[in-house]
Amino acid sequence: MKTISLKIDGKQITAREGDNLLWVALDNGIYIPNLCAIRDKPEPMAACRLCFVEMSGQTQPVTACTETVTEGMEVNTRGTEALRLARRGFELLMASNRVDCAHCVRSGSCELQKIAHHLGTKLKSKRLRELRRDLPVDNSHPQIRYDPNRCVLCGRCVWVCQEHLKTGALGFAYRGFERVVTTFKDEPLATTRCDQCLKCVEVCPTGALLPKEKARAEARLRA
Amino acid sequence: MTPKAEAVTQDSKDEEAINRQETRLALKRFGRKRWNLIPILQKVQARLGYLPREAMVEIAAYLGIPEIDVYGVVTFYNQFRLNPPGKHSIRVCLGTACHMKGGYITLDAWKRRLDINSGETTADREFDLDTVACVGCCTMAPVTVVDNQPEGKVEPTKVDGILLAFELVREAEKKEAKQ
Ligand code: FES
Ligand code: FES
């Protein structure tokens, strides 16, 4: 494949033609907020709407995860319009998310904190009314604790689960505000065909899927 | 297990077996392609009246897709039911007019009286409860459609009235059966 050169935030970068812009940026140490991007997935989901950038030849900001790099391309990850869109998306996402960093073991390694920091916003906006879902936590599994209230529906766990098991245990169900990552018939994780590969826990960007020992440490934190 | 509980589990086992069989019959006409999922679900629901767990398991196996994906589609579309239809259908209108006239209060009354949520069926399979969005007779708001018959001004007291009428009919039927 042809190598090409492009500029991201003024930095000269070489990449292979046709590579995905988001991963080119990330691999070159330029952070663009993202939740739903999966490196090996051929079709990007483009669902989280956080990876907006501004680009030469485009009047509107575009999602980096759906762009491929071309020769001479100039990208600005810091444009005001792009950041405004990303902030708005993040704000909406967080309005239905349970934020309790003081009692969360992912605090410090949480992607949501990283994104808030990068965008210069708070995790919770004061403008939007909080819409919580109060879903039951699934503690059935010997290795995993799943708290859907901290899930941002990025779909990373669903993807790895389906890749690993072929007919996977995790998936999306319901519609609109009720949309949730769940199991067949919302049955306890322990009763599914999960073979405990724990890849879902690895890729979860938040504290929604936690290994049991971390979940226990967290319970002690609360006590 | 009490004899009664035993009878109930036996009943539900029989039902499960029938559901499986019916589903397999319906599946025969379809190719094993993922894009057949929705037509399959429609066909199976037309046969069974709803999509029980065992039917979804059969369909997933037939198409070679995860069970959760079948469940995802079933829960996405309003046209699919996860619960068996009741003898009587209760549809509470939450269209604009009915919403303004307190349709949610009516819905709450139905939920409380029947002790089920929207989308569910009572344990005795007498009633199933769901919502609709405008049935075209907004002047009667708040409307509840009872067995395809729109009832107007359904305030919580009228909910009790409608249920009482059903109760009376049932009692009369029981008496008749005894004679
Ligand atoms: S990473 Fe691009 S939309 Fe989610
Ligand atoms: S809104 Fe209920 S009938 Fe029109």
Short mmCIF file of C-alpha atoms and ligand atoms in Angstrom, two decimals:
data_model
loop_
_atom_site.label_atom_id
_atom_site.label_comp_id
_atom_site.label_asym_id
_atom_site.label_seq_id
_atom_site.Cartn_x
_atom_site.Cartn_y
_atom_site.Cartn_z
CA MET A 1 0.00 0.00 0.00
CA LYS A 2 1.10 3.53 -0.75
CA THR A 3 2.47 5.62 2.06
CA ILE A 4 1.16 9.12 2.25
CA SER A 5 1.75 12.11 4.46
CA LEU A 6 -0.76 14.24 6.25
CA LYS A 7 -0.87 16.84 8.98
CA ILE A 8 -2.74 16.49 12.23
CA ASP A 9 -2.68 19.55 14.49
CA GLY A 10 0.30 20.80 12.49
CA LYS A 11 2.27 17.61 13.07
CA GLN A 12 3.61 15.90 9.95
CA ILE A 13 2.60 12.25 9.90
CA THR A 14 3.14 9.40 7.47
CA ALA A 15 0.60 6.66 7.20
CA ARG A 16 -0.65 4.06 4.75
CA GLU A 17 -3.22 5.31 2.31
CA GLY A 18 -6.70 4.23 3.32
CA ASP A 19 -5.88 3.86 7.02
CA ASN A 20 -8.47 5.02 9.47
CA LEU A 21 -7.96 8.61 10.62
CA LEU A 22 -8.86 8.00 14.25
CA TRP A 23 -6.31 5.21 14.67
CA VAL A 24 -3.62 7.11 12.76
CA ALA A 25 -4.06 10.01 15.18
CA LEU A 26 -4.12 7.79 18.28
CA ASP A 27 -1.09 5.78 17.12
CA ASN A 28 0.81 9.03 16.67
CA GLY A 29 0.09 10.21 20.17
CA ILE A 30 -2.71 12.61 19.26
CA TYR A 31 -5.74 11.97 21.42
CA ILE A 32 -9.24 12.24 19.98
CA PRO A 33 -12.08 11.35 22.34
CA ASN A 34 -13.72 8.06 21.37
CA LEU A 35 -15.79 5.32 22.94
CA CYS A 36 -17.31 3.18 20.23
CA ALA A 37 -14.31 2.74 17.94
CA ILE A 38 -12.96 -0.81 17.59
CA ARG A 39 -9.73 -1.29 15.72
CA ASP A 40 -10.51 -4.63 14.09
CA LYS A 41 -14.11 -3.91 13.22
CA PRO A 42 -14.36 -3.33 9.45
CA GLU A 43 -17.38 -1.01 9.64
CA PRO A 44 -17.15 1.70 12.29
CA MET A 45 -20.21 1.98 14.50
CA ALA A 46 -19.86 5.77 14.73
CA ALA A 47 -22.38 5.79 17.54
CA CYS A 48 -20.80 7.82 20.34
CA ARG A 49 -20.33 11.04 18.34
CA LEU A 50 -17.29 12.11 20.34
CA CYS A 51 -14.51 11.86 17.77
CA PHE A 52 -15.34 15.02 15.81
CA VAL A 53 -12.47 16.78 14.02
CA GLU A 54 -12.19 19.54 11.44
CA MET A 55 -10.63 18.76 8.09
CA SER A 56 -9.37 20.57 5.03
CA GLY A 57 -11.98 20.52 2.29
CA GLN A 58 -14.85 19.98 4.72
CA THR A 59 -17.07 22.81 5.89
CA GLN A 60 -18.56 20.77 8.75
CA PRO A 61 -16.78 18.75 11.43
CA VAL A 62 -16.58 15.02 10.68
CA THR A 63 -16.24 11.91 12.84
CA ALA A 64 -12.63 10.75 12.68
CA CYS A 65 -13.56 7.09 13.02
CA THR A 66 -15.37 7.13 9.67
CA GLU A 67 -12.61 8.89 7.70
CA THR A 68 -9.68 7.40 5.86
CA VAL A 69 -6.43 9.30 5.44
CA THR A 70 -5.37 10.73 2.08
CA GLU A 71 -2.29 12.47 0.76
CA GLY A 72 -1.92 16.07 1.90
CA MET A 73 -4.89 15.94 4.27
CA GLU A 74 -4.91 18.54 7.04
CA VAL A 75 -6.75 17.75 10.24
CA ASN A 76 -7.47 19.91 13.25
CA THR A 77 -8.59 18.03 16.34
CA ARG A 78 -8.88 21.23 18.34
CA GLY A 79 -11.34 23.22 16.21
CA THR A 80 -14.01 25.05 18.19
CA GLU A 81 -16.91 23.65 16.16
CA ALA A 82 -15.68 20.06 16.48
CA LEU A 83 -15.10 20.41 20.21
CA ARG A 84 -18.50 22.01 20.69
CA LEU A 85 -20.19 19.01 19.04
CA ALA A 86 -18.15 16.54 21.05
CA ARG A 87 -18.94 18.36 24.30
CA ARG A 88 -22.63 18.37 23.53
CA GLY A 89 -22.61 14.66 22.75
CA PHE A 90 -20.72 13.93 25.92
CA GLU A 91 -23.11 15.99 28.00
CA LEU A 92 -26.12 14.08 26.66
CA LEU A 93 -24.40 10.76 27.17
CA MET A 94 -23.58 11.55 30.76
CA ALA A 95 -27.07 12.80 31.62
CA SER A 96 -28.24 9.20 31.93
CA ASN A 97 -25.07 7.80 33.43
CA ARG A 98 -24.50 7.21 37.10
CA VAL A 99 -21.45 9.22 38.15
CA ASP A 100 -19.91 8.30 41.48
CA CYS A 101 -16.16 8.48 40.99
CA ALA A 102 -15.44 8.62 44.71
CA HIS A 103 -16.78 5.09 45.06
CA CYS A 104 -15.65 3.65 41.73
CA VAL A 105 -12.55 1.50 41.34
CA ARG A 106 -12.16 2.65 37.74
CA SER A 107 -11.56 6.21 38.90
CA GLY A 108 -8.21 7.18 37.41
CA SER A 109 -8.41 4.63 34.59
CA CYS A 110 -11.86 5.59 33.35
CA GLU A 111 -12.26 6.72 29.77
CA LEU A 112 -15.08 9.08 30.74
CA GLN A 113 -12.82 11.02 33.10
CA LYS A 114 -10.19 11.20 30.39
CA ILE A 115 -12.69 12.55 27.87
CA ALA A 116 -14.11 15.12 30.28
CA HIS A 117 -10.60 16.29 31.04
CA HIS A 118 -9.70 16.49 27.36
CA LEU A 119 -12.84 18.43 26.47
CA GLY A 120 -12.47 20.69 29.50
CA THR A 121 -15.92 19.87 30.83
CA LYS A 122 -17.41 18.35 33.96
CA LEU A 123 -18.66 14.77 34.02
CA LYS A 124 -22.12 16.06 34.89
CA SER A 125 -23.53 19.15 33.26
CA LYS A 126 -25.76 21.37 35.37
CA ARG A 127 -27.91 22.32 32.39
CA LEU A 128 -29.45 18.93 31.82
CA ARG A 129 -31.79 17.15 34.14
CA GLU A 130 -30.37 13.82 35.17
CA LEU A 131 -32.33 10.88 33.78
CA ARG A 132 -31.31 7.79 35.65
CA ARG A 133 -32.45 4.33 34.73
CA ASP A 134 -31.85 2.48 37.99
CA LEU A 135 -31.34 -0.92 36.44
CA PRO A 136 -30.49 -3.97 38.56
CA VAL A 137 -26.81 -4.90 38.89
CA ASP A 138 -25.91 -8.42 37.72
CA ASN A 139 -23.74 -10.08 40.34
CA SER A 140 -24.46 -13.65 39.29
CA HIS A 141 -21.23 -14.35 37.45
CA PRO A 142 -18.26 -15.82 39.37
CA GLN A 143 -15.76 -13.48 37.66
CA ILE A 144 -17.71 -10.46 36.47
CA ARG A 145 -19.89 -7.78 37.98
CA TYR A 146 -22.09 -5.95 35.48
CA ASP A 147 -23.66 -2.62 36.39
CA PRO A 148 -25.72 -1.37 33.42
CA ASN A 149 -26.15 2.02 35.10
CA ARG A 150 -22.52 2.82 34.31
CA CYS A 151 -22.70 1.55 30.75
CA VAL A 152 -22.32 4.06 27.91
CA LEU A 153 -23.51 1.64 25.19
CA CYS A 154 -20.21 1.85 23.32
CA GLY A 155 -20.63 -1.77 22.19
CA ARG A 156 -17.01 -2.83 22.71
CA CYS A 157 -17.96 -5.74 24.99
CA VAL A 158 -20.65 -6.86 22.56
CA TRP A 159 -18.11 -6.91 19.75
CA VAL A 160 -15.44 -8.90 21.61
CA CYS A 161 -18.02 -11.30 22.99
CA GLN A 162 -19.42 -12.03 19.52
CA GLU A 163 -15.92 -12.34 18.05
CA HIS A 164 -14.74 -14.69 20.77
CA LEU A 165 -17.78 -16.93 21.08
CA LYS A 166 -19.21 -16.51 17.57
CA THR A 167 -22.68 -16.84 19.00
CA GLY A 168 -21.99 -14.52 21.88
CA ALA A 169 -23.71 -13.93 25.19
CA LEU A 170 -23.82 -10.12 25.20
CA GLY A 171 -25.81 -7.88 22.88
CA PHE A 172 -28.04 -4.85 22.60
CA ALA A 173 -31.77 -4.95 23.33
CA TYR A 174 -34.71 -2.56 23.64
CA ARG A 175 -34.98 0.82 21.97
CA GLY A 176 -34.38 4.50 22.61
CA PHE A 177 -33.80 5.46 26.21
CA GLU A 178 -34.38 1.86 27.28
CA ARG A 179 -31.54 0.55 25.11
CA VAL A 180 -29.24 -1.65 27.13
CA VAL A 181 -26.40 -4.12 26.79
CA THR A 182 -27.82 -7.35 28.10
CA THR A 183 -28.15 -11.11 27.69
CA PHE A 184 -30.83 -13.26 26.06
CA LYS A 185 -34.10 -12.59 27.91
CA ASP A 186 -32.10 -10.45 30.37
CA GLU A 187 -31.06 -13.64 32.11
CA PRO A 188 -28.20 -13.62 34.64
CA LEU A 189 -24.75 -13.59 33.03
CA ALA A 190 -23.79 -16.73 34.94
CA THR A 191 -26.45 -18.75 33.09
CA THR A 192 -25.31 -17.72 29.61
CA ARG A 193 -22.77 -19.49 27.40
CA CYS A 194 -20.07 -17.10 28.69
CA ASP A 195 -16.82 -19.09 28.98
CA GLN A 196 -15.12 -16.53 31.21
CA CYS A 197 -12.60 -15.18 28.72
CA LEU A 198 -13.08 -11.81 30.45
CA LYS A 199 -12.33 -9.88 27.27
CA CYS A 200 -15.46 -7.79 27.83
CA VAL A 201 -14.07 -6.62 31.15
CA GLU A 202 -10.79 -5.68 29.48
CA VAL A 203 -12.38 -3.48 26.83
CA CYS A 204 -15.02 -1.78 28.99
CA PRO A 205 -14.12 1.93 29.12
CA THR A 206 -16.05 2.52 32.36
CA GLY A 207 -16.85 0.70 35.60
CA ALA A 208 -19.83 -1.13 34.07
CA LEU A 209 -18.04 -4.46 33.63
CA LEU A 210 -15.64 -5.15 36.46
CA PRO A 211 -13.69 -8.22 37.51
CA LYS A 212 -15.18 -9.61 40.71
CA GLU A 213 -12.20 -8.87 42.93
CA LYS A 214 -12.29 -5.20 41.92
CA ALA A 215 -16.02 -5.12 42.50
CA ARG A 216 -15.44 -6.50 45.98
CA ALA A 217 -12.79 -3.87 46.68
CA GLU A 218 -15.32 -1.30 45.58
CA ALA A 219 -17.95 -2.69 47.93
CA ARG A 220 -15.45 -2.24 50.76
CA LEU A 221 -14.91 1.34 49.62
CA ARG A 222 -18.59 1.98 50.04
CA ALA A 223 -18.91 0.30 53.40
CA MET B 1 -44.25 -30.11 44.99
CA THR B 2 -47.97 -29.84 45.58
CA PRO B 3 -50.18 -31.69 43.10
CA LYS B 4 -51.43 -28.37 41.79
CA ALA B 5 -47.91 -26.98 41.21
CA GLU B 6 -47.03 -30.24 39.49
CA ALA B 7 -49.99 -29.88 37.15
CA VAL B 8 -48.92 -26.34 36.32
CA THR B 9 -45.35 -27.31 35.44
CA GLN B 10 -46.66 -30.19 33.36
CA ASP B 11 -48.95 -27.77 31.53
CA SER B 12 -46.14 -25.35 30.81
CA LYS B 13 -43.91 -28.21 29.64
CA ASP B 14 -46.56 -29.32 27.19
CA GLU B 15 -46.99 -25.78 26.00
CA GLU B 16 -43.26 -25.42 25.54
CA ALA B 17 -43.11 -28.59 23.43
CA ILE B 18 -45.99 -27.40 21.27
CA ASN B 19 -44.38 -24.00 20.83
CA ARG B 20 -41.12 -25.60 19.73
CA GLN B 21 -42.88 -27.80 17.25
CA GLU B 22 -44.93 -24.96 15.81
CA THR B 23 -41.80 -22.85 15.47
CA ARG B 24 -39.95 -25.62 13.63
CA LEU B 25 -42.87 -25.99 11.24
CA ALA B 26 -42.88 -22.27 10.54
CA LEU B 27 -39.11 -22.25 9.99
CA LYS B 28 -39.28 -24.82 7.21
CA ARG B 29 -40.34 -22.27 4.64
CA PHE B 30 -37.42 -19.95 5.25
CA GLY B 31 -33.81 -20.04 4.15
CA ARG B 32 -31.18 -19.98 6.86
CA LYS B 33 -30.32 -16.35 6.22
CA ARG B 34 -30.04 -13.68 8.82
CA TRP B 35 -32.17 -11.28 6.80
CA ASN B 36 -35.10 -13.66 7.18
CA LEU B 37 -35.21 -12.96 10.90
CA ILE B 38 -38.05 -10.44 10.88
CA PRO B 39 -40.35 -12.37 8.51
CA ILE B 40 -39.69 -15.49 10.62
CA LEU B 41 -40.57 -13.69 13.83
CA GLN B 42 -43.78 -12.40 12.23
CA LYS B 43 -44.75 -15.85 11.04
CA VAL B 44 -44.05 -17.50 14.39
CA GLN B 45 -45.93 -14.81 16.26
CA ALA B 46 -48.88 -15.24 13.89
CA ARG B 47 -48.96 -18.93 14.85
CA LEU B 48 -48.37 -18.63 18.58
CA GLY B 49 -49.71 -15.20 19.37
CA TYR B 50 -46.38 -14.21 20.90
CA LEU B 51 -42.69 -15.10 20.93
CA PRO B 52 -41.92 -17.41 23.83
CA ARG B 53 -38.36 -18.11 24.94
CA GLU B 54 -38.24 -21.54 23.31
CA ALA B 55 -39.33 -20.10 19.95
CA MET B 56 -36.50 -17.55 20.01
CA VAL B 57 -34.03 -20.30 20.91
CA GLU B 58 -35.19 -22.39 17.94
CA ILE B 59 -34.99 -19.43 15.57
CA ALA B 60 -31.48 -18.46 16.70
CA ALA B 61 -30.26 -22.03 16.25
CA TYR B 62 -31.85 -22.29 12.83
CA LEU B 63 -30.22 -19.09 11.59
CA GLY B 64 -26.97 -19.74 13.43
CA ILE B 65 -27.06 -16.36 15.15
CA PRO B 66 -26.74 -15.45 18.84
CA GLU B 67 -29.94 -15.74 20.86
CA ILE B 68 -29.37 -12.25 22.18
CA ASP B 69 -29.56 -10.90 18.62
CA VAL B 70 -33.02 -12.41 18.21
CA TYR B 71 -34.01 -10.93 21.54
CA GLY B 72 -32.58 -7.56 20.50
CA VAL B 73 -34.81 -7.43 17.42
CA VAL B 74 -37.88 -8.66 19.31
CA THR B 75 -37.49 -5.99 21.98
CA PHE B 76 -36.73 -3.28 19.39
CA TYR B 77 -39.99 -3.48 17.44
CA ASN B 78 -43.37 -2.74 18.97
CA GLN B 79 -45.05 -5.35 16.80
CA PHE B 80 -43.44 -8.25 18.69
CA ARG B 81 -44.84 -9.60 21.93
CA LEU B 82 -42.86 -11.41 24.60
CA ASN B 83 -45.96 -12.43 26.52
CA PRO B 84 -48.93 -14.57 25.52
CA PRO B 85 -52.04 -12.63 24.57
CA GLY B 86 -54.70 -12.50 27.28
CA LYS B 87 -58.36 -13.33 26.73
CA HIS B 88 -59.06 -9.60 26.82
CA SER B 89 -56.80 -6.91 25.43
CA ILE B 90 -56.46 -3.58 27.17
CA ARG B 91 -54.82 -0.80 25.14
CA VAL B 92 -54.33 2.49 26.90
CA CYS B 93 -54.01 5.48 24.59
CA LEU B 94 -51.05 7.75 25.27
CA GLY B 95 -51.51 9.91 22.18
CA THR B 96 -51.24 13.67 22.50
CA ALA B 97 -54.82 14.34 23.58
CA CYS B 98 -55.01 11.38 25.93
CA HIS B 99 -51.62 12.27 27.34
CA MET B 100 -52.89 15.78 28.13
CA LYS B 101 -56.01 14.31 29.70
CA GLY B 102 -54.05 12.12 32.09
CA GLY B 103 -53.55 8.94 30.06
CA TYR B 104 -50.61 8.07 32.29
CA ILE B 105 -52.85 8.13 35.35
CA THR B 106 -55.23 5.76 33.56
CA LEU B 107 -52.33 3.51 32.63
CA ASP B 108 -51.17 3.49 36.24
CA ALA B 109 -54.66 2.51 37.35
CA TRP B 110 -54.68 -0.44 34.93
CA LYS B 111 -51.22 -1.52 36.03
CA ARG B 112 -52.20 -1.42 39.67
CA ARG B 113 -55.52 -3.20 39.22
CA LEU B 114 -54.13 -5.95 36.96
CA ASP B 115 -50.84 -6.07 38.84
CA ILE B 116 -48.78 -6.17 35.62
CA ASN B 117 -46.71 -3.75 33.59
CA SER B 118 -47.38 -2.48 30.12
CA GLY B 119 -46.51 -5.27 27.63
CA GLU B 120 -47.37 -8.03 30.11
CA THR B 121 -50.18 -10.53 30.61
CA THR B 122 -51.88 -11.47 33.89
CA ALA B 123 -50.92 -14.87 35.32
CA ASP B 124 -54.41 -16.26 34.62
CA ARG B 125 -54.09 -14.99 31.01
CA GLU B 126 -57.33 -13.05 31.34
CA PHE B 127 -55.88 -9.64 30.40
CA ASP B 128 -52.95 -8.24 28.51
CA LEU B 129 -51.99 -4.61 28.85
CA ASP B 130 -50.26 -2.30 26.38
CA THR B 131 -50.20 1.29 25.18
CA VAL B 132 -51.13 2.81 21.82
CA ALA B 133 -50.54 6.25 20.34
CA CYS B 134 -53.84 7.87 19.30
CA VAL B 135 -56.72 5.73 18.11
CA GLY B 136 -58.53 8.59 16.40
CA CYS B 137 -61.21 9.53 18.92
CA CYS B 138 -59.42 12.22 20.85
CA THR B 139 -62.62 13.95 21.94
CA MET B 140 -63.21 11.00 24.25
CA ALA B 141 -59.81 11.31 25.90
CA PRO B 142 -58.48 9.62 27.92
CA VAL B 143 -59.24 6.55 25.83
CA THR B 144 -58.68 2.88 26.57
CA VAL B 145 -59.39 0.33 23.85
CA VAL B 146 -60.93 -2.75 25.47
CA ASP B 147 -61.12 -5.77 23.14
CA ASN B 148 -60.93 -3.46 20.12
CA GLN B 149 -63.74 -1.29 21.47
CA PRO B 150 -62.66 2.28 22.33
CA GLU B 151 -63.92 3.42 25.73
CA GLY B 152 -63.98 7.16 26.44
CA LYS B 153 -63.22 9.17 29.58
CA VAL B 154 -61.48 6.25 31.21
CA GLU B 155 -60.54 7.70 34.57
CA PRO B 156 -59.34 5.29 37.29
CA THR B 157 -62.91 4.81 38.58
CA LYS B 158 -64.00 3.72 35.11
CA VAL B 159 -61.15 1.21 35.09
CA ASP B 160 -62.73 -0.37 38.15
CA GLY B 161 -66.11 -0.30 36.42
CA ILE B 162 -64.83 -2.07 33.31
CA LEU B 163 -63.12 -4.74 35.38
CA LEU B 164 -66.24 -5.24 37.46
CA ALA B 165 -68.29 -5.82 34.29
CA PHE B 166 -65.84 -8.54 33.21
CA GLU B 167 -66.01 -10.03 36.67
CA LEU B 168 -69.81 -10.22 36.53
CA VAL B 169 -69.76 -11.90 33.14
CA ARG B 170 -67.28 -14.45 34.42
CA GLU B 171 -69.39 -15.23 37.44
CA ALA B 172 -72.50 -15.65 35.33
CA GLU B 173 -70.61 -18.02 33.07
CA LYS B 174 -69.43 -20.03 36.05
CA LYS B 175 -72.97 -20.35 37.34
CA GLU B 176 -74.19 -21.47 33.97
CA ALA B 177 -71.44 -24.06 33.72
CA LYS B 178 -72.51 -25.51 37.07
CA GLN B 179 -76.11 -25.91 36.05
S1 FES C 1 -15.46 6.88 17.98
FE1 FES C 1 -16.24 7.93 16.28
S2 FES C 1 -18.33 8.07 16.77
FE2 FES C 1 -17.57 6.88 18.42
S1 FES C 2 -54.84 10.83 21.61
FE1 FES C 2 -55.96 9.22 22.41
S2 FES C 2 -57.43 8.94 20.88
FE2 FES C 2 -56.23 10.53 20.04
#
